[in-house]
Each structure stands twice: as C-alpha cells, then as structure tokens.
Coordinates of C-alpha atoms in Angstrom, one line a residue:
M11 CA 64.0 38.8 117.8
A12 CA 66.3 36.1 119.5
N13 CA 68.4 34.4 116.7
E14 CA 67.5 36.9 113.5
S15 CA 70.0 37.4 111.0
V16 CA 70.3 41.2 110.3
P17 CA 68.8 41.0 106.7
E18 CA 65.8 39.0 108.6
T19 CA 65.4 42.2 111.2
V20 CA 65.5 44.8 108.3
A21 CA 62.9 42.6 106.1
R22 CA 60.8 42.0 109.4
L23 CA 60.4 46.5 109.7
R24 CA 60.4 46.6 106.1
A25 CA 57.1 44.1 105.5
H26 CA 55.3 45.8 109.4
F27 CA 55.9 49.1 107.7
A28 CA 54.2 48.1 105.1
T29 CA 51.0 47.7 107.2
G30 CA 50.6 51.1 107.8
R31 CA 50.7 50.7 111.2
T32 CA 52.9 53.0 112.2
K33 CA 52.0 56.0 110.5
P34 CA 49.0 57.3 112.4
V35 CA 49.5 59.9 115.0
P36 CA 48.0 57.7 117.8
W37 CA 50.7 55.3 117.5
R38 CA 53.4 58.0 117.6
L39 CA 52.5 59.5 121.1
E40 CA 51.8 55.5 121.8
Q41 CA 55.6 54.8 121.3
L42 CA 56.6 58.4 122.9
R43 CA 55.0 57.8 126.1
G44 CA 56.7 54.3 125.8
L45 CA 60.2 55.9 125.8
D46 CA 58.9 57.9 128.7
R47 CA 57.6 55.6 130.7
M48 CA 61.0 53.6 130.2
L49 CA 63.2 56.5 131.8
R50 CA 61.0 57.0 134.5
E51 CA 60.2 53.4 136.0
A52 CA 63.8 52.2 134.6
G53 CA 66.7 55.4 135.5
D54 CA 68.0 54.1 138.2
E55 CA 68.7 51.3 136.3
L56 CA 70.0 52.9 133.5
A57 CA 72.5 54.5 135.7
G58 CA 73.7 51.5 137.0
A59 CA 74.7 50.4 134.3
L60 CA 76.4 53.5 133.3
R61 CA 78.5 53.7 136.5
L62 CA 79.1 50.1 135.6
D63 CA 80.5 51.2 131.9
L64 CA 81.8 54.1 132.3
G65 CA 81.9 55.2 135.6
K66 CA 79.4 57.9 136.1
A67 CA 78.0 59.3 139.0
A68 CA 74.1 59.1 139.5
P69 CA 73.3 62.7 139.0
E70 CA 75.5 63.4 135.8
S71 CA 73.8 60.2 134.4
F72 CA 69.9 61.6 134.9
L73 CA 71.3 65.7 133.8
A74 CA 73.1 64.1 130.2
E75 CA 71.5 61.1 129.6
I76 CA 67.9 59.8 131.4
D77 CA 66.3 63.6 131.7
F78 CA 67.6 64.6 128.7
V79 CA 66.1 62.1 126.3
A80 CA 63.3 62.5 129.4
A81 CA 63.1 66.5 127.8
E82 CA 63.6 65.6 124.2
V83 CA 60.4 62.7 124.7
R84 CA 58.6 65.6 126.3
S85 CA 59.2 68.6 123.3
L86 CA 58.4 65.8 121.1
R87 CA 54.9 64.9 122.5
K88 CA 54.2 68.2 123.4
H89 CA 54.6 70.0 119.9
L90 CA 54.1 66.6 117.6
R91 CA 50.9 67.3 115.6
S92 CA 51.9 70.8 115.1
W93 CA 55.0 69.8 113.8
L94 CA 53.8 67.5 111.3
R95 CA 51.0 69.8 110.2
P96 CA 50.3 69.9 106.1
K97 CA 51.8 73.3 105.8
R98 CA 50.2 75.6 102.9
V99 CA 52.3 77.7 100.6
Y100 CA 52.1 79.9 97.9
T101 CA 50.8 79.1 94.2
P102 CA 51.1 80.9 91.5
P103 CA 48.3 82.7 89.5
H104 CA 48.2 81.0 86.7
L105 CA 47.6 77.7 88.8
Q106 CA 44.5 79.1 90.5
P107 CA 42.4 77.8 91.8
A108 CA 44.6 75.0 93.4
R109 CA 46.4 74.1 96.6
A110 CA 49.7 73.7 97.5
Y111 CA 51.4 72.3 100.7
V112 CA 53.7 70.0 102.3
L113 CA 53.2 66.5 104.0
R114 CA 55.5 65.7 106.0
E115 CA 55.6 61.4 105.4
P116 CA 57.9 58.8 107.5
L117 CA 60.9 57.4 105.4
G118 CA 60.5 54.1 105.8
V119 CA 62.8 51.7 107.5
V120 CA 65.8 53.8 110.0
T121 CA 69.0 52.8 111.4
V122 CA 70.5 54.3 114.6
I123 CA 74.1 53.8 115.0
G124 CA 74.7 55.0 118.8
P125 CA 78.5 55.3 120.1
F126 CA 79.4 54.2 124.0
N127 CA 80.4 58.1 125.6
Y128 CA 76.4 58.1 126.2
P129 CA 75.2 55.3 124.9
V130 CA 71.7 56.3 126.7
Q131 CA 71.2 59.8 125.5
L132 CA 72.7 59.5 122.1
L133 CA 70.7 56.4 121.3
L134 CA 67.6 56.9 122.8
A135 CA 67.3 60.7 122.0
P136 CA 67.3 60.4 117.7
L137 CA 65.4 57.2 118.0
A138 CA 62.3 59.0 119.9
G139 CA 62.7 61.4 116.6
A140 CA 62.5 58.9 114.4
L141 CA 59.6 57.2 115.9
A142 CA 58.0 60.8 116.2
C143 CA 58.3 60.3 112.1
G144 CA 55.8 57.4 111.7
N145 CA 59.1 55.3 111.1
A146 CA 60.5 51.0 111.5
V147 CA 63.7 51.8 113.7
V148 CA 66.5 49.2 114.2
V149 CA 68.8 50.9 116.6
K150 CA 73.2 49.6 117.2
P151 CA 74.2 50.1 121.0
S152 CA 78.5 50.4 121.4
E153 CA 79.3 46.9 122.0
A154 CA 81.5 49.4 124.0
A155 CA 79.2 49.7 127.0
G156 CA 77.9 46.4 126.8
A157 CA 75.8 46.8 130.3
T158 CA 73.9 49.8 129.2
A159 CA 73.7 48.2 125.5
A160 CA 72.3 44.9 127.4
L161 CA 69.6 46.8 129.4
L162 CA 68.5 48.6 126.5
E163 CA 67.6 45.8 124.3
R164 CA 65.8 44.4 126.8
L165 CA 63.7 47.8 128.5
I166 CA 62.9 48.6 124.3
G167 CA 61.4 45.2 124.1
K168 CA 59.6 46.0 127.2
Y169 CA 57.8 49.5 126.4
L170 CA 58.5 49.9 122.8
D171 CA 56.2 48.2 119.7
P172 CA 58.8 44.8 119.0
E173 CA 57.1 45.0 115.2
A174 CA 58.7 48.4 114.9
V175 CA 61.3 48.5 116.6
A176 CA 64.7 46.1 116.7
V177 CA 68.0 46.0 118.9
V178 CA 71.1 44.9 117.1
Q179 CA 74.1 43.8 118.9
G180 CA 77.7 43.1 118.2
G181 CA 81.1 44.5 117.3
P182 CA 82.1 45.6 113.9
S183 CA 81.0 42.9 112.4
A184 CA 77.4 43.2 113.2
T185 CA 78.0 47.4 112.4
S186 CA 78.7 46.1 108.7
A187 CA 76.0 44.0 108.4
L188 CA 73.7 46.4 109.4
L189 CA 74.9 48.7 107.3
A190 CA 74.9 46.0 104.0
E191 CA 71.1 46.7 104.1
R192 CA 69.2 48.7 102.3
V193 CA 67.1 51.3 104.6
D194 CA 65.6 54.5 104.1
H195 CA 67.9 56.8 106.4
I196 CA 70.8 55.7 108.6
F197 CA 71.5 57.9 112.1
F198 CA 75.3 57.4 112.9
T199 CA 77.0 59.0 115.9
G200 CA 80.6 58.3 116.7
S201 CA 84.3 59.2 114.8
A202 CA 84.7 60.8 111.3
R203 CA 86.8 57.2 110.5
V204 CA 83.9 55.1 110.5
G205 CA 81.8 58.2 109.9
R206 CA 83.6 57.6 106.5
I207 CA 82.9 54.0 106.5
V208 CA 78.8 54.9 107.0
A209 CA 78.8 57.1 104.2
K210 CA 80.5 54.5 101.6
A211 CA 78.3 52.0 102.6
A212 CA 75.1 54.3 102.4
A213 CA 76.4 55.7 99.2
E214 CA 75.8 51.7 97.9
H215 CA 71.8 52.3 98.5
L216 CA 72.1 56.5 97.8
T217 CA 70.6 55.8 100.9
P218 CA 70.5 59.6 102.7
V219 CA 73.2 60.0 106.4
T220 CA 73.0 62.1 109.5
L221 CA 76.3 62.0 110.6
E222 CA 77.1 63.0 114.3
L223 CA 80.6 63.0 114.4
G224 CA 83.3 65.0 116.2
G225 CA 86.5 67.1 115.9
K226 CA 88.6 70.0 117.6
S227 CA 86.3 72.3 119.5
P228 CA 88.3 75.2 120.5
A229 CA 87.5 78.1 123.9
I230 CA 88.6 81.5 122.8
V231 CA 89.4 82.8 126.6
E232 CA 89.6 86.5 126.0
P233 CA 91.4 89.6 128.4
G234 CA 88.0 91.2 129.9
A235 CA 86.3 87.5 130.7
D236 CA 85.5 86.4 134.1
L237 CA 88.7 84.3 134.1
A238 CA 87.5 82.5 137.4
T239 CA 83.8 81.7 136.3
A240 CA 85.0 80.9 132.5
A241 CA 87.2 78.6 134.3
R242 CA 84.6 76.5 136.4
R243 CA 82.6 76.2 133.1
I244 CA 85.8 75.0 131.1
A245 CA 86.3 72.7 133.5
W246 CA 82.9 71.5 133.9
G247 CA 82.0 71.0 130.2
K248 CA 86.2 69.8 129.7
F249 CA 85.7 67.1 132.7
M250 CA 82.1 65.7 132.2
N251 CA 82.3 61.8 131.1
A252 CA 85.9 62.0 131.5
G253 CA 86.5 64.4 128.3
Q254 CA 84.6 61.8 126.4
T255 CA 82.2 64.1 125.1
C256 CA 82.0 65.3 121.6
I257 CA 81.0 68.9 122.1
A258 CA 83.8 69.0 125.2
P259 CA 86.2 72.3 125.0
D260 CA 89.1 70.5 123.2
Y261 CA 91.8 72.7 124.2
V262 CA 92.0 76.6 125.0
L263 CA 93.1 79.8 123.1
A264 CA 94.4 82.2 125.7
V265 CA 94.4 85.5 124.2
G266 CA 96.4 88.2 124.9
G267 CA 98.5 87.1 128.2
V268 CA 95.6 85.4 129.5
G269 CA 97.5 82.0 130.0
P270 CA 99.1 82.3 133.7
E271 CA 95.7 83.1 135.6
L272 CA 93.5 81.4 133.8
E273 CA 96.1 78.0 134.8
R274 CA 95.5 78.6 138.1
H275 CA 91.6 78.9 137.9
L276 CA 91.1 76.0 136.2
A277 CA 93.6 74.4 139.1
E278 CA 91.5 75.5 141.4
A279 CA 88.1 74.4 139.8
I280 CA 89.5 71.3 139.4
R281 CA 90.2 70.7 143.5
E282 CA 86.7 72.2 143.8
M283 CA 84.5 69.4 141.6
Y284 CA 87.0 66.4 142.1
G285 CA 89.1 67.3 145.4
H286 CA 92.9 66.8 145.8
A287 CA 91.9 63.0 144.7
P288 CA 90.2 62.9 142.1
A289 CA 90.7 59.1 142.0
E290 CA 88.6 58.7 145.1
S291 CA 85.8 61.1 143.3
P292 CA 82.6 59.6 142.9
D293 CA 82.0 62.2 140.8
L294 CA 84.3 61.5 137.9
G295 CA 84.6 59.1 135.0
R296 CA 86.7 56.5 133.7
I297 CA 87.9 56.3 130.3
I298 CA 85.9 53.3 128.5
D299 CA 89.2 50.7 128.3
E300 CA 92.6 50.2 127.5
H301 CA 92.3 51.0 123.7
A302 CA 91.5 54.5 124.7
F303 CA 93.6 55.0 128.3
D304 CA 97.1 54.0 126.2
R305 CA 95.6 56.5 122.7
L306 CA 96.2 59.3 125.9
A307 CA 98.7 58.0 128.1
R308 CA 100.7 59.5 124.8
F309 CA 99.8 63.5 125.6
L310 CA 100.2 63.0 129.2
G311 CA 103.8 64.3 128.9
E312 CA 103.7 67.0 126.3
G313 CA 103.8 71.3 127.0
R314 CA 104.2 71.6 131.0
L315 CA 102.3 70.1 133.4
V316 CA 99.9 72.3 135.5
C317 CA 98.1 70.0 137.3
G318 CA 96.7 66.3 137.1
G319 CA 98.6 63.8 134.7
G320 CA 98.2 60.6 137.3
H321 CA 96.9 58.0 135.9
N322 CA 96.3 54.4 136.5
R323 CA 95.5 51.8 133.1
E324 CA 94.1 49.2 135.1
D325 CA 91.0 51.4 137.0
R326 CA 91.2 53.0 133.6
Y327 CA 92.0 56.6 135.4
I328 CA 93.5 59.9 134.1
A329 CA 93.4 62.8 136.0
P330 CA 91.8 65.9 135.2
T331 CA 95.0 67.5 133.7
V332 CA 95.8 70.7 131.9
L333 CA 98.5 71.4 130.1
A334 CA 99.9 74.6 129.2
D335 CA 103.2 75.5 126.7
V336 CA 101.8 73.6 124.0
S337 CA 103.0 73.9 120.7
P338 CA 100.6 73.3 117.8
E339 CA 102.7 70.5 116.0
D340 CA 102.5 68.5 119.5
A341 CA 100.3 65.5 119.3
V342 CA 98.0 66.2 121.4
M343 CA 97.0 69.3 119.1
G344 CA 97.3 67.1 116.2
E345 CA 93.5 65.3 116.8
E346 CA 90.6 65.4 118.7
V347 CA 91.6 64.6 123.0
F348 CA 88.2 63.1 123.7
G349 CA 89.7 62.6 127.3
P350 CA 90.3 64.5 130.4
I351 CA 93.1 66.4 129.4
L352 CA 93.4 70.3 128.5
P353 CA 95.7 71.7 126.3
I354 CA 96.3 75.5 126.3
L355 CA 97.3 77.2 123.4
A356 CA 98.6 80.8 124.2
V357 CA 98.0 83.4 121.7
E358 CA 98.8 87.5 121.0
T359 CA 95.4 88.0 119.4
L360 CA 91.8 87.3 118.1
D361 CA 93.1 87.6 115.0
E362 CA 95.6 84.6 115.6
A363 CA 92.8 82.7 117.3
I364 CA 91.0 83.0 114.2
A365 CA 93.1 82.1 112.0
H366 CA 94.4 78.9 114.5
V367 CA 90.4 77.8 114.4
N368 CA 90.4 78.2 110.4
A369 CA 93.8 76.8 109.6
G370 CA 92.1 73.5 110.9
E371 CA 88.5 71.1 110.4
K372 CA 85.5 73.3 111.4
P373 CA 84.5 72.0 114.5
L374 CA 81.4 70.5 115.8
A375 CA 81.6 73.7 118.6
L376 CA 83.6 77.0 119.5
Y377 CA 83.0 78.8 122.8
A378 CA 84.3 82.4 123.5
F379 CA 84.6 83.5 127.1
T380 CA 84.1 87.2 126.4
D381 CA 82.1 90.0 127.4
S382 CA 83.2 91.8 123.9
E383 CA 80.2 92.8 121.0
T384 CA 83.0 93.3 118.3
T385 CA 84.6 89.5 119.8
R386 CA 81.2 87.9 118.8
R387 CA 80.6 89.1 116.1
K388 CA 83.4 88.7 114.9
L389 CA 83.5 85.1 115.7
L390 CA 80.2 84.6 114.4
T391 CA 81.0 85.8 110.9
R392 CA 84.5 84.5 110.7
T393 CA 84.4 81.2 111.8
A394 CA 82.4 78.2 110.9
S395 CA 81.2 75.4 113.0
G396 CA 78.7 73.2 114.0
A397 CA 77.2 75.8 117.1
V398 CA 78.7 78.4 119.0
G399 CA 78.4 78.8 122.9
F400 CA 79.2 82.3 124.4
N401 CA 81.0 82.3 128.0
V402 CA 79.1 78.8 128.5
P403 CA 80.3 75.1 127.0
M404 CA 77.9 71.9 125.9
A405 CA 75.2 74.2 127.1
H406 CA 73.6 74.6 123.8
I407 CA 72.6 70.7 123.4
D408 CA 70.0 71.6 126.2
V409 CA 67.9 73.8 124.1
P410 CA 65.2 72.5 122.4
G411 CA 65.0 74.4 120.0
L412 CA 68.6 74.6 118.9
P413 CA 69.2 72.0 116.3
F414 CA 72.0 69.9 117.1
G415 CA 74.9 68.6 114.6
G416 CA 78.4 69.8 113.1
V417 CA 79.7 71.2 109.1
G418 CA 82.2 69.8 107.3
H419 CA 83.9 66.8 109.3
S420 CA 82.5 67.9 112.3
G421 CA 79.3 66.2 110.5
L422 CA 76.4 66.2 108.4
G423 CA 72.9 67.0 109.2
A424 CA 71.4 67.3 112.5
Y425 CA 68.4 66.6 115.4
H426 CA 66.3 67.4 118.5
G427 CA 63.1 69.2 118.6
K428 CA 61.6 70.0 114.8
A429 CA 65.1 69.3 113.4
S430 CA 64.4 65.6 114.0
I431 CA 61.4 65.8 112.1
E432 CA 62.8 66.9 109.0
T433 CA 65.6 64.8 109.6
F434 CA 63.5 61.6 110.0
S435 CA 60.8 62.4 107.3
H436 CA 60.1 63.5 103.9
A437 CA 58.9 66.7 102.7
K438 CA 56.2 65.6 100.1
S439 CA 55.4 68.7 97.8
V440 CA 51.8 68.6 96.7
L441 CA 49.6 70.6 94.0
D442 CA 45.6 69.7 94.5
K443 CA 43.8 71.4 91.2
P444 CA 40.7 70.7 90.8
L445 CA 39.6 69.4 86.9
A446 CA 37.1 72.0 86.1
P447 CA 37.4 75.0 85.5
D448 CA 40.2 74.4 82.9
T449 CA 42.0 76.9 84.1
M450 CA 45.1 76.0 82.0
R451 CA 44.2 75.5 78.6
V452 CA 45.4 79.1 78.0
I453 CA 49.3 77.7 78.4
Y454 CA 48.5 74.0 76.3
P455 CA 49.4 74.2 72.1
P456 CA 48.8 75.7 69.9
F457 CA 50.3 79.0 70.9
T458 CA 48.4 82.0 70.0
A459 CA 49.3 85.3 70.0
L460 CA 46.8 86.1 72.5
K461 CA 48.1 83.2 74.6
E462 CA 51.5 84.2 74.9
Q463 CA 50.6 87.5 75.5
V464 CA 48.1 85.6 78.8
M465 CA 51.1 83.7 79.7
R466 CA 54.2 86.1 79.7
R467 CA 52.0 88.6 81.9
L468 CA 51.4 85.7 84.4
R469 CA 54.9 85.3 85.7

C-alpha cells in the first residue's frame, strides 16, 4: 500500500494470513494463474525494462527470465494438488489401529529478497513457490535494476492479491528494515557477504532462511572432449547476461595441455556469437553499474590476453574476455568474477583439478567436459557442489525436477518444482488414533511381567 511502513506492511500481511484466505488450493491456483497472465501479457514490457537495466537482448530475457518463470508456474499448477496431498507413513504395530501421515501447511509470511542480475526470474520464481504453498509474501526487488523493480511493483499489484502480496522498494535501509521484522521464512538471492547479514538478522527471530548465493563454479575440460563444442557451450554460459550469472562457469581448468586449442576455439566461439565488434552486438549485455565495472576492470591486466579486453566505463561495457596463463594467486582467481572475464588455469591431471576445486569453497555448480565415465564418477564422488553439469553449463536450472541450490558457502536450501513446496511449507506430522478400543493399555503402568513381555515383542 502507498506510504505504508515496512512494519505496517508485514503486520497487514500477517493479519490477512490469519484469516485463512490464502490457504485454500483454489486461491493458490488463482495466484499462479495471475502470474502466468502477467508474464504473457506484460512480457514485452518486462523485456524492455531488462534492456534498460542490463542491456539484455529480448530473446535472452524471454529464455532466461520471462518464459523461465512461466514454465515454473505451469509446473506448480500442474502438480500442486498431488504435491500437497497428505502422505501416509508406516504406523508401528503397537500403535495400531491408527493413521499416520504428513501434511503440508503454509509457513505464514515469507520475505523474498531478489538480486539485480535476473530481477524477474529470481524474484518471481520463489514468489510462485511461496504462493503455491498458501503464504502471504513480501518481495523486495533489487534497487540496482530500477526500471524492472518499478515495473514489477505495478504488475504485482495488478495481477496478484494485494492483500497477500506486497512489494517493498528501496536500498540497504529498506532491506534492513525488512530483515528486522519477524517473518516465517526469508528467501535471499545474492552475494555471500549479504547472505551472512541476512542469516544473522534471521537468527534474532530464529527465522529459517534459504540462501541462494554463488561462488567460483569451475569448468573442467579434459583431453578427448570435443573442444569446439565445449568452447561454444562455455562461451554461451559465461557471457550470457555479460557474465552476471551465479551459475556461470567462473573459470576453466584446462587439463593435460588442452589449453592452447581450447583458447583458439573460445575466441572463435565469441566471434560467432558477438561478432568482431562485441560493443555493437545487440546480444551482449552490460555491467549493472560503475562500481561493478570498476571491480571487474582490475582483472583485465592479469594473465595473458587471449581475446577481448575492450571496455568502456560510460557504457558499462566489457568485451567477452579470455585470460590464459592465470595463476591461482591472481586476483581474478581470488573471488567470484561475476562478469564477462574467463580465466583459464592449466593443470596437468584430473586429480590436480579436483585438488584445486576442493581447496576452495564448495561451488554452486561444477562443470566438466569429458567423454570419460571414470571422470564422471571421480567428480561425483570426490567433489562437493550445488549441482554438476557434464558437457553443458547452467542448463540444469531449466530441468523442473532438479532442486536448485548451493551447499556450504554457495548457499543453504533449494527450490524449483517440488523443492519449492518443501521449502515454503511445513511438513506437519499427524498421528490419528481412535479412543476405542484403548489398545495402549498394555503400555500403561503398573508394569507386569506379562506387559513387559508384550511390550518387548511389539518392537
């Protein structure tokens, strides 16, 4: 509501949730239908806002944001009733006759804090899951993507129940005010630094959190792989959205001398996708702001420049760049790149690549380009990551049945599809036993030898 403070917003949502109006499945399905209509009817508007904020090409906006969320909404609508159906579980003999089952119930008021890099997908996909579970929701779009944030506020008010869904706008002070409120779940997507702040604030109220963070997701390339195809797929995943993707390949581990040929194929792939003058390509996005640009620009002098390197601060443009002969001690290897700069680190063996990955924090994703089943088994059993992609980066996020989330430093919890139901609802355990006959008399005191014998056998 206009001119409403954050505490007033949360209190209003909590009061509305208490009426029970968000709990019936028909209400939940109506909200999902509203989201679906929003994406269909306002898709072009959303693509235009994304172009203003991030320089995204419309086809990329539909692929990775608008149509992506629409597919998630369709999946929730299709499976919601079956996913919410009470699940019967085994009841031990000594408690019979009885019925034991697990019931999914809404949490209450959920806070969703979205990032700037995919401001439609990463705000609306968790919103869809929270609404599917019957919650009231307050969403906080990123102020860095201002055009998209303003449009989303207008569209959410138009297509969704305004008594159950609220939008809070603003910068860090608005986020801090929101985190100070006691809610029933906080869903945050962003950096590990801010994730710690969110977790600390949530701990004050013992509020559960989902943290979708990031990290340095490696792409391991082995000898014997189709290097031309591997290079195209790595370039696609790395340079989409100007590299501002949490699951983009952050760097390459080139195993056993594949580096020089891979470098050549990467340069060719970049030219195929963005032309000889990437600054003029309508398909290459821009860095979100000058602060992010300045952070990335300091990496450009490291290693050996294979291709790219061009940049323009005023236009927030950095060319798709590949750096070879990079050292683990270089600054570009010391933090998540989150931009269109791809460092290549040469290693002699797969074991050396695994050791490098395991020496750092657990990544959000790990990618490997290989034809070897032995390599697959080694990576699956000897590394830890939020997800693994063999011969393709990022695409696992588009598989509805796969939970999306990190592990350790790269995140806490998961969502998408059925995983969203598990995240945004409580699994309530229920045991229903009739009062007659009172079969439990055998375990009441006073205990006799016969009772003890019966009780021991019941187990």
